[in-house]
CSV table of C-alpha atoms in Angstrom, one decimal:
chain,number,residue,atom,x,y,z
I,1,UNK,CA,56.2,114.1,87.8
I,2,UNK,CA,58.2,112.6,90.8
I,3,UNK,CA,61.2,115.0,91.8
I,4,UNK,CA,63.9,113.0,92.3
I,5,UNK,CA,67.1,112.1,95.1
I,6,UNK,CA,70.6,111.1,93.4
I,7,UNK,CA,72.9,109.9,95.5
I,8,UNK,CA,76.2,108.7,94.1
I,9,UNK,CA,78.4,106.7,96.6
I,10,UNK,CA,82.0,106.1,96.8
I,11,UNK,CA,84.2,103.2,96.4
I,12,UNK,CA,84.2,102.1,100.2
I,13,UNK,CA,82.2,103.4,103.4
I,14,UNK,CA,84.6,105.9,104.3
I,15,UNK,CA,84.8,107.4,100.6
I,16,UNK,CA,82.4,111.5,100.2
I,17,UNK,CA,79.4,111.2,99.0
I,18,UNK,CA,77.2,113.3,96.6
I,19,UNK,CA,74.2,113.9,96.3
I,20,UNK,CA,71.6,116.0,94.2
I,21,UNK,CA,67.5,116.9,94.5
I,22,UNK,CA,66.2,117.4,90.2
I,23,UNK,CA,62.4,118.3,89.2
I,24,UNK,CA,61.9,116.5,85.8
I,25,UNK,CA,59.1,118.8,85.4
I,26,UNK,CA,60.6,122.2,86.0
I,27,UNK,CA,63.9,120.4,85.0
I,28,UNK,CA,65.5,122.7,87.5
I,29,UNK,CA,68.3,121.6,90.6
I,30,UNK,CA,66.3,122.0,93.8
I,31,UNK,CA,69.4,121.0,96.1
I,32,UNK,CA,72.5,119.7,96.2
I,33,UNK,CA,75.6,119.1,98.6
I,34,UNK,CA,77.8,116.2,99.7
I,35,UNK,CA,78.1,113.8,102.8
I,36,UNK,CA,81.5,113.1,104.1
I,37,UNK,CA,80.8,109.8,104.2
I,38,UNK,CA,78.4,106.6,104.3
I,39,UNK,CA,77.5,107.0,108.0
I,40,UNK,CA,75.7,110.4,107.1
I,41,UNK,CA,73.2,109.1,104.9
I,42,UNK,CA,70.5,109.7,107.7
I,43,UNK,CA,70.9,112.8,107.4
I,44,UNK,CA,69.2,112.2,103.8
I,45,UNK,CA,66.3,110.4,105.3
I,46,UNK,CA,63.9,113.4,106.0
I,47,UNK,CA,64.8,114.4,101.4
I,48,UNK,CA,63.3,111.5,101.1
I,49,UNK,CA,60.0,112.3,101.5
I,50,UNK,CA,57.7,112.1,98.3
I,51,UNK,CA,60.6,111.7,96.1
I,52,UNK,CA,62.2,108.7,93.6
I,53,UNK,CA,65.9,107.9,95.4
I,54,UNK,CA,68.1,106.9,92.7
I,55,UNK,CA,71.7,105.4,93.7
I,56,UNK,CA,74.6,105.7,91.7
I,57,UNK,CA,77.4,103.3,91.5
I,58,UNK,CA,81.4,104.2,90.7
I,59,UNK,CA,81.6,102.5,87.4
I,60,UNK,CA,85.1,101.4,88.4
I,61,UNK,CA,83.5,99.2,90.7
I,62,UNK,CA,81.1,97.5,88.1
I,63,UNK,CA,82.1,96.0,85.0
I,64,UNK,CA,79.8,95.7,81.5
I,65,UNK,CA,79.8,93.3,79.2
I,66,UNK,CA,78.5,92.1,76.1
I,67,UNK,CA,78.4,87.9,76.2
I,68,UNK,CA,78.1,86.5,72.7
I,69,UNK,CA,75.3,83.6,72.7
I,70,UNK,CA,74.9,80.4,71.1
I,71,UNK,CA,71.3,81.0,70.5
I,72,UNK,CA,68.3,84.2,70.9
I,73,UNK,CA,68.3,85.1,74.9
I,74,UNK,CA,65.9,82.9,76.9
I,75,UNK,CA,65.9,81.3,80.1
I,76,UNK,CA,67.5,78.7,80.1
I,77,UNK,CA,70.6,80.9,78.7
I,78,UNK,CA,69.8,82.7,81.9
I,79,UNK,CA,70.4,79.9,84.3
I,80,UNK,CA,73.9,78.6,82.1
I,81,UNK,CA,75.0,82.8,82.1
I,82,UNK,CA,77.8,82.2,85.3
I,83,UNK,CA,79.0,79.2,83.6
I,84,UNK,CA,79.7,80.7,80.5
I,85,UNK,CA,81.6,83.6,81.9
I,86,UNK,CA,83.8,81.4,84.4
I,87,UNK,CA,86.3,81.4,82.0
I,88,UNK,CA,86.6,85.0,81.2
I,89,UNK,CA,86.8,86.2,84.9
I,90,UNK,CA,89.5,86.3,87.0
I,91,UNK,CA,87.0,85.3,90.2
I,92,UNK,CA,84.9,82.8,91.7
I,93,UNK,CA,81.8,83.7,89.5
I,94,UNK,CA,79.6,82.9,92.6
I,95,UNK,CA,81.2,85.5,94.3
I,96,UNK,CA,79.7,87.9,91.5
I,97,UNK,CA,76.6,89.6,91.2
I,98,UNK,CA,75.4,89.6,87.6
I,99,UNK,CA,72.8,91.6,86.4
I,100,UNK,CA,71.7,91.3,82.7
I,101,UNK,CA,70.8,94.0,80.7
I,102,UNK,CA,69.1,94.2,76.8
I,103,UNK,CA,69.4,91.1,74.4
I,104,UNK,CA,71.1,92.9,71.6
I,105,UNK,CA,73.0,91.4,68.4
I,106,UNK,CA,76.6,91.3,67.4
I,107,UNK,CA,76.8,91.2,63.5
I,108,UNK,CA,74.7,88.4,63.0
I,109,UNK,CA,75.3,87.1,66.5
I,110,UNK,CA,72.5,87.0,69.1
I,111,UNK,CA,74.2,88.6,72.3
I,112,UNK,CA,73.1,90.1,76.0
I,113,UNK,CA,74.4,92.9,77.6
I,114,UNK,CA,75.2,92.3,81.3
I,115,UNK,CA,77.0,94.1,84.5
I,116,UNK,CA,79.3,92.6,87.0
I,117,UNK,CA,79.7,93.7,90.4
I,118,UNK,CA,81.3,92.1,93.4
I,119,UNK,CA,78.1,90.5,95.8
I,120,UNK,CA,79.2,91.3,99.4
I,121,UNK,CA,80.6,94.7,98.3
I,122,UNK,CA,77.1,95.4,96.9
I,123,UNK,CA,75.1,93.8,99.4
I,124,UNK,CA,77.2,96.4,101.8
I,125,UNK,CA,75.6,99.3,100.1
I,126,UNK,CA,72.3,97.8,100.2
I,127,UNK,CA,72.6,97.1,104.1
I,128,UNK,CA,73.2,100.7,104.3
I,129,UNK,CA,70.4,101.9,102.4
I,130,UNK,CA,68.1,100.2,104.6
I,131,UNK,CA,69.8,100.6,108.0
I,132,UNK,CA,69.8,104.2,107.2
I,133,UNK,CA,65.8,104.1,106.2
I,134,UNK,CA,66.2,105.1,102.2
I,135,UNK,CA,64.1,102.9,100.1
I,136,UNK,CA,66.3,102.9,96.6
I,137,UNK,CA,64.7,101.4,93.7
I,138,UNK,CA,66.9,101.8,91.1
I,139,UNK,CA,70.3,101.4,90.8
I,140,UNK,CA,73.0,102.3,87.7
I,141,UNK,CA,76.6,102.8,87.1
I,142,UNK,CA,77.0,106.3,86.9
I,143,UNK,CA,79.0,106.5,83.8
I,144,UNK,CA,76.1,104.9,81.6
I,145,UNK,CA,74.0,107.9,82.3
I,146,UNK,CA,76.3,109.8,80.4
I,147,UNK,CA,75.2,111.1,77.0
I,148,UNK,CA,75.2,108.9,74.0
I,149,UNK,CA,77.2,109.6,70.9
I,150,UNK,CA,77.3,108.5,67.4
I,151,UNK,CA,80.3,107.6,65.2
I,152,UNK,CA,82.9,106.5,67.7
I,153,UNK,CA,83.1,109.8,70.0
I,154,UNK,CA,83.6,109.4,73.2
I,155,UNK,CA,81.5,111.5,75.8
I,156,UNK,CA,83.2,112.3,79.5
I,157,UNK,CA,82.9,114.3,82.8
I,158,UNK,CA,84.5,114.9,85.7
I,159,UNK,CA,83.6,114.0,88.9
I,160,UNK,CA,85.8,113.7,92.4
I,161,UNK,CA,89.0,114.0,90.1
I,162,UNK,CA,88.5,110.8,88.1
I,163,UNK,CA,87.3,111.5,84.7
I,164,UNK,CA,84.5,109.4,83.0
I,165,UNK,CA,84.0,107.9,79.9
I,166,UNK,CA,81.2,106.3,77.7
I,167,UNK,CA,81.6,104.8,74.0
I,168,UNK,CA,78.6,103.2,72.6
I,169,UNK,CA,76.3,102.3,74.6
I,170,UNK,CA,77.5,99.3,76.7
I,171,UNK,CA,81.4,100.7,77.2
I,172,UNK,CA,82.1,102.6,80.3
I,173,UNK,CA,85.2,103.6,82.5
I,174,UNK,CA,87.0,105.9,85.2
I,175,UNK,CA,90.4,107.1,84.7
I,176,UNK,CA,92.6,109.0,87.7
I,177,UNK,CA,93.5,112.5,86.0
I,178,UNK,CA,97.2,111.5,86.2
I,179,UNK,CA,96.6,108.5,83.8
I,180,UNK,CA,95.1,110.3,81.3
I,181,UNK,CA,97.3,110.1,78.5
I,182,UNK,CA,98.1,106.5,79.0
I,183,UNK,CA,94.6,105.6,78.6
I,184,UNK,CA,93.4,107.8,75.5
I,185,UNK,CA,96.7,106.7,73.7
I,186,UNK,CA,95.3,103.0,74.3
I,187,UNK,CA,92.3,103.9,73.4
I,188,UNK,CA,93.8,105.2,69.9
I,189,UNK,CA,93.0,108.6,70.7
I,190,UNK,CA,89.4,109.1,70.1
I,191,UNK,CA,87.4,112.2,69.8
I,192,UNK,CA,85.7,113.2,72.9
I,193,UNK,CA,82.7,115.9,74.2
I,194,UNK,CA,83.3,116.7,77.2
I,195,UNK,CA,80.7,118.1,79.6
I,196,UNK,CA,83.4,119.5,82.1
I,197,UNK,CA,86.9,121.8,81.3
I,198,UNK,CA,89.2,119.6,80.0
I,199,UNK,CA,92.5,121.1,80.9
I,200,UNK,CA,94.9,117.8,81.2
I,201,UNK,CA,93.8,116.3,78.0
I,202,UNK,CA,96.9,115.2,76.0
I,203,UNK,CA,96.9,117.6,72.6
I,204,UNK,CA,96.3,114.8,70.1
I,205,UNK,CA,93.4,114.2,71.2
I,206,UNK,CA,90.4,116.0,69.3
I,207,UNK,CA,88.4,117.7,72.1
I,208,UNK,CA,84.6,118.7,71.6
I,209,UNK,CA,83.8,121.5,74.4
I,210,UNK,CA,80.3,121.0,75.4
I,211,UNK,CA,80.4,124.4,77.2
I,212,UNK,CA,76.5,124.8,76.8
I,213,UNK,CA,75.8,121.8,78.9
I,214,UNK,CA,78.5,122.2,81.3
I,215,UNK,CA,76.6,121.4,84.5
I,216,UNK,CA,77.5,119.0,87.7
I,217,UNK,CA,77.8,116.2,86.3
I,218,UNK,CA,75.1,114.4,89.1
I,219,UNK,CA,72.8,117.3,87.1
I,220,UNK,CA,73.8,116.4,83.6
I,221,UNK,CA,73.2,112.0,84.4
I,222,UNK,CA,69.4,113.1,86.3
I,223,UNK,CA,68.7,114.9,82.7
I,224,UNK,CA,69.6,111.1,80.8
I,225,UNK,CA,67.4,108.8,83.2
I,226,UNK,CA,64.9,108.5,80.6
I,227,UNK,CA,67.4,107.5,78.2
I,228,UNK,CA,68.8,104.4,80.4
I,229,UNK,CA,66.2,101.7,80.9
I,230,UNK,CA,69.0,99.3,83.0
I,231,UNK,CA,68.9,98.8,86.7
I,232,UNK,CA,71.5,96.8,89.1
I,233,UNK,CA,68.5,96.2,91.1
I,234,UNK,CA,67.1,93.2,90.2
I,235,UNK,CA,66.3,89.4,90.6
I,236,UNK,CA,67.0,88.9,94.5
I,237,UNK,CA,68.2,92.3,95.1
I,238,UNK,CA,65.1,93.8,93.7
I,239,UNK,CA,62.2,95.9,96.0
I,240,UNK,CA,59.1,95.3,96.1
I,241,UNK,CA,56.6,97.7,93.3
I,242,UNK,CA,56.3,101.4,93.8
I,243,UNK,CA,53.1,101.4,94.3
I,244,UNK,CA,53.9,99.7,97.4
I,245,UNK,CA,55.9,103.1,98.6
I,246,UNK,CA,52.8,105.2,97.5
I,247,UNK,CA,50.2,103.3,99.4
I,248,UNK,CA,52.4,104.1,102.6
I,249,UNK,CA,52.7,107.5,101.4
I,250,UNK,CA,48.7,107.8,101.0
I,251,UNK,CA,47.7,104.8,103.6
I,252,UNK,CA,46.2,107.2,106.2
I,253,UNK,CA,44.7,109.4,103.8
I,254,UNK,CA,42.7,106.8,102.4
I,255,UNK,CA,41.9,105.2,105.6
I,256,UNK,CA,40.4,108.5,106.3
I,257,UNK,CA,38.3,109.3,103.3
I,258,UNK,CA,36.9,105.5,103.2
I,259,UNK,CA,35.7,106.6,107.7
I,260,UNK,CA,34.3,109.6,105.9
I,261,UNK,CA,32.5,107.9,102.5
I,262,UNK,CA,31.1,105.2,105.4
I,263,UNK,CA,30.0,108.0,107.5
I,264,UNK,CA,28.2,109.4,104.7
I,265,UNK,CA,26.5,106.2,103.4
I,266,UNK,CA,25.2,105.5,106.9
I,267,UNK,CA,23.9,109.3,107.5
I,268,UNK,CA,22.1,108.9,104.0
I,269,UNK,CA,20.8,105.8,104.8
I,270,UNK,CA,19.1,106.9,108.3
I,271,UNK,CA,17.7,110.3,105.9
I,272,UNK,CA,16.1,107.6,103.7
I,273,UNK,CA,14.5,106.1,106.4
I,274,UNK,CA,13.2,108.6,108.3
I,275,UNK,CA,11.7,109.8,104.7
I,276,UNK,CA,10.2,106.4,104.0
I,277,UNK,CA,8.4,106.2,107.6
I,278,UNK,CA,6.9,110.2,107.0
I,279,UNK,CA,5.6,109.0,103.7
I,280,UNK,CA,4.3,105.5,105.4
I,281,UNK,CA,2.3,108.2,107.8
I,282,UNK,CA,1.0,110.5,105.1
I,283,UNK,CA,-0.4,106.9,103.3
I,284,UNK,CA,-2.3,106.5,106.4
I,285,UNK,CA,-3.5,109.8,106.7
I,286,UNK,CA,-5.1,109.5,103.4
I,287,UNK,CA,-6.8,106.1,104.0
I,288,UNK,CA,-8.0,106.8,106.9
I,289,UNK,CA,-10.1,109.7,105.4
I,290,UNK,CA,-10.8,107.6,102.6
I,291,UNK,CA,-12.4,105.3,104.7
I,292,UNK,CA,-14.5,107.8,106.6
I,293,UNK,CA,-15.2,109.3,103.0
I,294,UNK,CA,-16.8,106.2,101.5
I,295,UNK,CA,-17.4,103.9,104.6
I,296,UNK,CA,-17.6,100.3,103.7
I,297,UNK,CA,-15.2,99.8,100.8
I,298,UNK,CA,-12.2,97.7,100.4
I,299,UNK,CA,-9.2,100.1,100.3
I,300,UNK,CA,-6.0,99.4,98.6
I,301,UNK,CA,-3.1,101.9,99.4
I,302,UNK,CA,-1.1,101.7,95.8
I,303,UNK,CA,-4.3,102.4,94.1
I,304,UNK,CA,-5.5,105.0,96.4
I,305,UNK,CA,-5.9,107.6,94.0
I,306,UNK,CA,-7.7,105.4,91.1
I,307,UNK,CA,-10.1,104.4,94.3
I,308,UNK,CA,-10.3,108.4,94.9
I,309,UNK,CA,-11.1,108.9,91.2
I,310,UNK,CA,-13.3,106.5,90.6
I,311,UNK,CA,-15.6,107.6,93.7
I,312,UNK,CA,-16.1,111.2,91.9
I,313,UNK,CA,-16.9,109.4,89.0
I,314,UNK,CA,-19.9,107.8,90.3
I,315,UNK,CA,-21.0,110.9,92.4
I,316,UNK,CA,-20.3,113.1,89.1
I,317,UNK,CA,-23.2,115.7,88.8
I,318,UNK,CA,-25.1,114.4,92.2
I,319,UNK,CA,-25.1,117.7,94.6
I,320,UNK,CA,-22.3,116.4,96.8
I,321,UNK,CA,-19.9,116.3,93.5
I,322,UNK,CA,-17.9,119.4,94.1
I,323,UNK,CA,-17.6,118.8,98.3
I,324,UNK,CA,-16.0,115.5,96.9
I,325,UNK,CA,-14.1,117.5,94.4
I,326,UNK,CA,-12.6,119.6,96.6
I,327,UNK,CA,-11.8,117.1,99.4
I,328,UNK,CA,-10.1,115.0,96.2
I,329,UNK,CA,-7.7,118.3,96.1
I,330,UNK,CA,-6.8,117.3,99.5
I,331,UNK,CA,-5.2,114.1,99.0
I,332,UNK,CA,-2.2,115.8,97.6
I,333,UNK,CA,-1.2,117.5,100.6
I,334,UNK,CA,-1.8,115.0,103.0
I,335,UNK,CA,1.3,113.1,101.5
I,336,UNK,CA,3.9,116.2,100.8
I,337,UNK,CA,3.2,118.4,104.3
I,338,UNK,CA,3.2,116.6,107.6
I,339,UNK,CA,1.9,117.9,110.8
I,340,UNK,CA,-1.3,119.4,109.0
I,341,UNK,CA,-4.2,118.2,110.6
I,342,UNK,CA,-8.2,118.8,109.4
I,343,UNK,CA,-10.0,119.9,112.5
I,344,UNK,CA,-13.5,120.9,111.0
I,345,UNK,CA,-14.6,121.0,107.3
I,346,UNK,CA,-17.8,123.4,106.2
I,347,UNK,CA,-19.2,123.4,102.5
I,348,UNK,CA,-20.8,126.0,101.2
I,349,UNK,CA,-23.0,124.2,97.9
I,350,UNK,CA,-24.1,127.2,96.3
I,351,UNK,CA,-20.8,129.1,96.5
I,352,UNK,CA,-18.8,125.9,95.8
I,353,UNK,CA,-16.3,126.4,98.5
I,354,UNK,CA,-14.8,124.6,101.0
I,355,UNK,CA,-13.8,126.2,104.5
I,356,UNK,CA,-10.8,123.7,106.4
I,357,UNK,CA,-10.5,124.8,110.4
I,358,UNK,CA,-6.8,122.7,110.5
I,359,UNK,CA,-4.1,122.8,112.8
I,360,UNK,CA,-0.4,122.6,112.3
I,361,UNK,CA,3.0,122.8,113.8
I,362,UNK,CA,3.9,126.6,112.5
I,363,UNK,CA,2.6,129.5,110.2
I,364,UNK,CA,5.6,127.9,107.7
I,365,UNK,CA,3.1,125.1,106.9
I,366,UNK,CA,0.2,126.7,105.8
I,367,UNK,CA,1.7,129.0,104.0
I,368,UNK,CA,2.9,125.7,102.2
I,369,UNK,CA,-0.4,123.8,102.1
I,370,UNK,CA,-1.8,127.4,100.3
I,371,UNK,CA,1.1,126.7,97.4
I,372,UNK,CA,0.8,123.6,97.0
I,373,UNK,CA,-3.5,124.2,96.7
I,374,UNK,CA,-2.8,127.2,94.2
I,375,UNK,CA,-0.5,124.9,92.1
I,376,UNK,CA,-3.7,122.7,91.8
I,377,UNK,CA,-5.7,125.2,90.3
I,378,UNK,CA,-7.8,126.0,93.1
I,379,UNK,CA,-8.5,129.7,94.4
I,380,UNK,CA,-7.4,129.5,98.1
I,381,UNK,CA,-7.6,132.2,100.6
I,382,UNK,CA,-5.8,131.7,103.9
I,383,UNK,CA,-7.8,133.4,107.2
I,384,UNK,CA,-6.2,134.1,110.5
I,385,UNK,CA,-3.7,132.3,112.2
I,386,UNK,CA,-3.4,131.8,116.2
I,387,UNK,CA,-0.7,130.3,118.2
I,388,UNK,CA,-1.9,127.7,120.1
I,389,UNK,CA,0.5,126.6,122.5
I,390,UNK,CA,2.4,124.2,121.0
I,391,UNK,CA,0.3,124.3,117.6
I,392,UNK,CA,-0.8,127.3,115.1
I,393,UNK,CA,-4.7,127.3,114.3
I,394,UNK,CA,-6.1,128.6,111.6
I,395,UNK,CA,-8.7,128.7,108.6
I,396,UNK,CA,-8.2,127.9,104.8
I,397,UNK,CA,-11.1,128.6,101.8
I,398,UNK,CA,-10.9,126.4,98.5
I,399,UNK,CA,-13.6,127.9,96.1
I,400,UNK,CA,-14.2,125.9,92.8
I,401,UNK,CA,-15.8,126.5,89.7
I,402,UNK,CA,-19.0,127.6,90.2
């Protein structure tokens, strides 16, 4: 799994910056630290590498809402979405971006959850995103990654002396520390777990120490990613797929291994060849004794050896049978050993054997003619071998049945 780079930005340019390297895997903080402010994000370009950047949005700075709808979500409520909010903004709505979120429903009433941000201060971060070379996918308010609770609790952290909030799933909000109490009293007081010490809290207020789970809280929303499915970046503001990022990740790899597979191909490819033209030769060999064999007949190179049987047949108990037997064995090696050449042949009748005087390229090859005999059934005995030059000469006995 992809480790992953959280970067949470401030309110404006000038505001610190935090960021955090997670391992979903090992579930494990690799690295952490913070930027003092939005003209040191190059300085995040080289943690990049091989790793999911995630941005993370002040939820101050984006509001949620859930719009009640006439009718089930579709597209055409889509395109009418900024008219039916115009009156519940205090803003040109086209000076709003407005991402939608989950159709949900509201008692009986269809509804869509969406998230409101102003468009030139968003289009700000994105500029900077890309001036500073950081190709950022996804997009939430940080708030929503806090955990979820049930029954009207009210889950919180701190970060950069604002506290956080989350109720439900579709409520979030940051509060300075000094306005606590103002807020939880208009809030009715709810119960809260908190994921950090929570040492201004007013004392009606039921607290729920999470102290096991106390963690930064940029550690604490990487843990809840999987649980939050929303993502600011979308319609024009969205990137192109991941597996765009991957094939530049893997680009030269690949060019690479598809050099080396055509490389291959073509090497194989010249291998075949040079086999096919040693086995064209070794054809030739055989019927061109053939011919000298049984002068005068028609020869036909993919029957060869039906041609070679069929010749015994008819010389089958005349005196020259086992000579022809013999030679028959013969055939065989022409076609698997190259560079073996017949220089004399002497048959003795009465003893059945057959003496070959041949020539070939090194003392490897008869050696290799002699197996390939034996394998045939024959009783082969190899004589003396000379180096001749360029060539080794030598002698071979094939002996038959008697």
């Amino acid at each position: 799994m992809t480790e992953i780079l959280l970067i949470r930005t401030g309110q404006t340019e000038q505001d610190s910056l935090n960021w955090l390297i997670y391992s979903p895997q090992e579930q494990e903080i690799i690295a952490s630290g913070e930027l003092l402010n939005a003209s040191h994000l190059s300085e995040l370009s080289e943690k990049t590498q091989s790793r999911e950047v995630i941005v993370l949005l002040p939820c101050d700075q984006v509001q949620l809402k859930t719009v009640i709808l006439p009718t089930k979500w579709n597209r055409k409520l889509e395109q009418a979405l900024p008219y039916m909010l115009e009156e519940d903004i205090a803003c040109d709505v086209d000076e709003l971006f407005i991402a939608v979120g989950e159709s949900t429903m509201v008692g009986e009433q269809h509804a869509v959850r969406i998230a409101m941000a102003d468009r030139e201060w968003f289009e700000q971060w994105l500029a900077l995103f890309n001036e500073h070379h950081l190709a950022v996918y996804t997009i939430i308010p940080d708030a929503l990654l806090l955990p979820f609770a049930d029954n009207d609790i009210v889950t919180a952290i701190e970060l950069n002396n604002q506290w956080l909030f989350k109720q439900g799933q579709w409520h979030i909000s940051a509060v300075e520390t000094s306005w606590l109490n103002g807020y939880l009293s208009a809030m009715g007081n709810p119960e809260i777990k908190h994921f950090s010490p929570a040492n201004h809290f007013p004392e009606s207020v039921n607290l729920q120490a999470q102290t096991s789970d106390y963690d930064l809280p940029l550690a604490l929303f990487a843990k809840q990613l999987g649980q939050v499915k929303f993502n600011l970046r979308q319609g024009t503001y969205q990137l192109k797929k991941k597996s765009t990022l991957w094939w530049g990740y893997w680009q030269s790899a690949a060019i690479i291994a598809g050099v080396a597979l055509a490389s291959t191909i073509a090497i194989k490819a010249l291998e075949l060849h040079q086999l096919n033209t040693k086995v064209d030769i070794a054809k030739a060999q055989v019927v061109d004794r053939y011919q000298n064999a049984f002068p005068g007949t028609k020869v036909r190179p993919q029957l060869i050896k039906s041609q070679i049987n069929g010749a015994l047949k008819k010389v089958q108990g005349a005196s020259d049978a086992g000579f022809l037997d013999l030679t028959a064995q013969l055939v065989d090696v022409f076609s698997q050993v190259s560079e073996f050449t017949p220089e004399t042949l002497r048959y003795d009748k009465r003893r059945n054997e057959l003496r070959i005087r041949a020539r070939a390229k090194d003392f490897q090859t008869f050696g290799k003619v002699k197996s390939i005999l034996e394998k045939q059934g024959l009783t082969v005995e190899q004589g003396s071998l000379n180096n001749d030059g360029d060539f080794v000469v030598g002698e071979i006995k094939l002996r038959g049945a008697v």
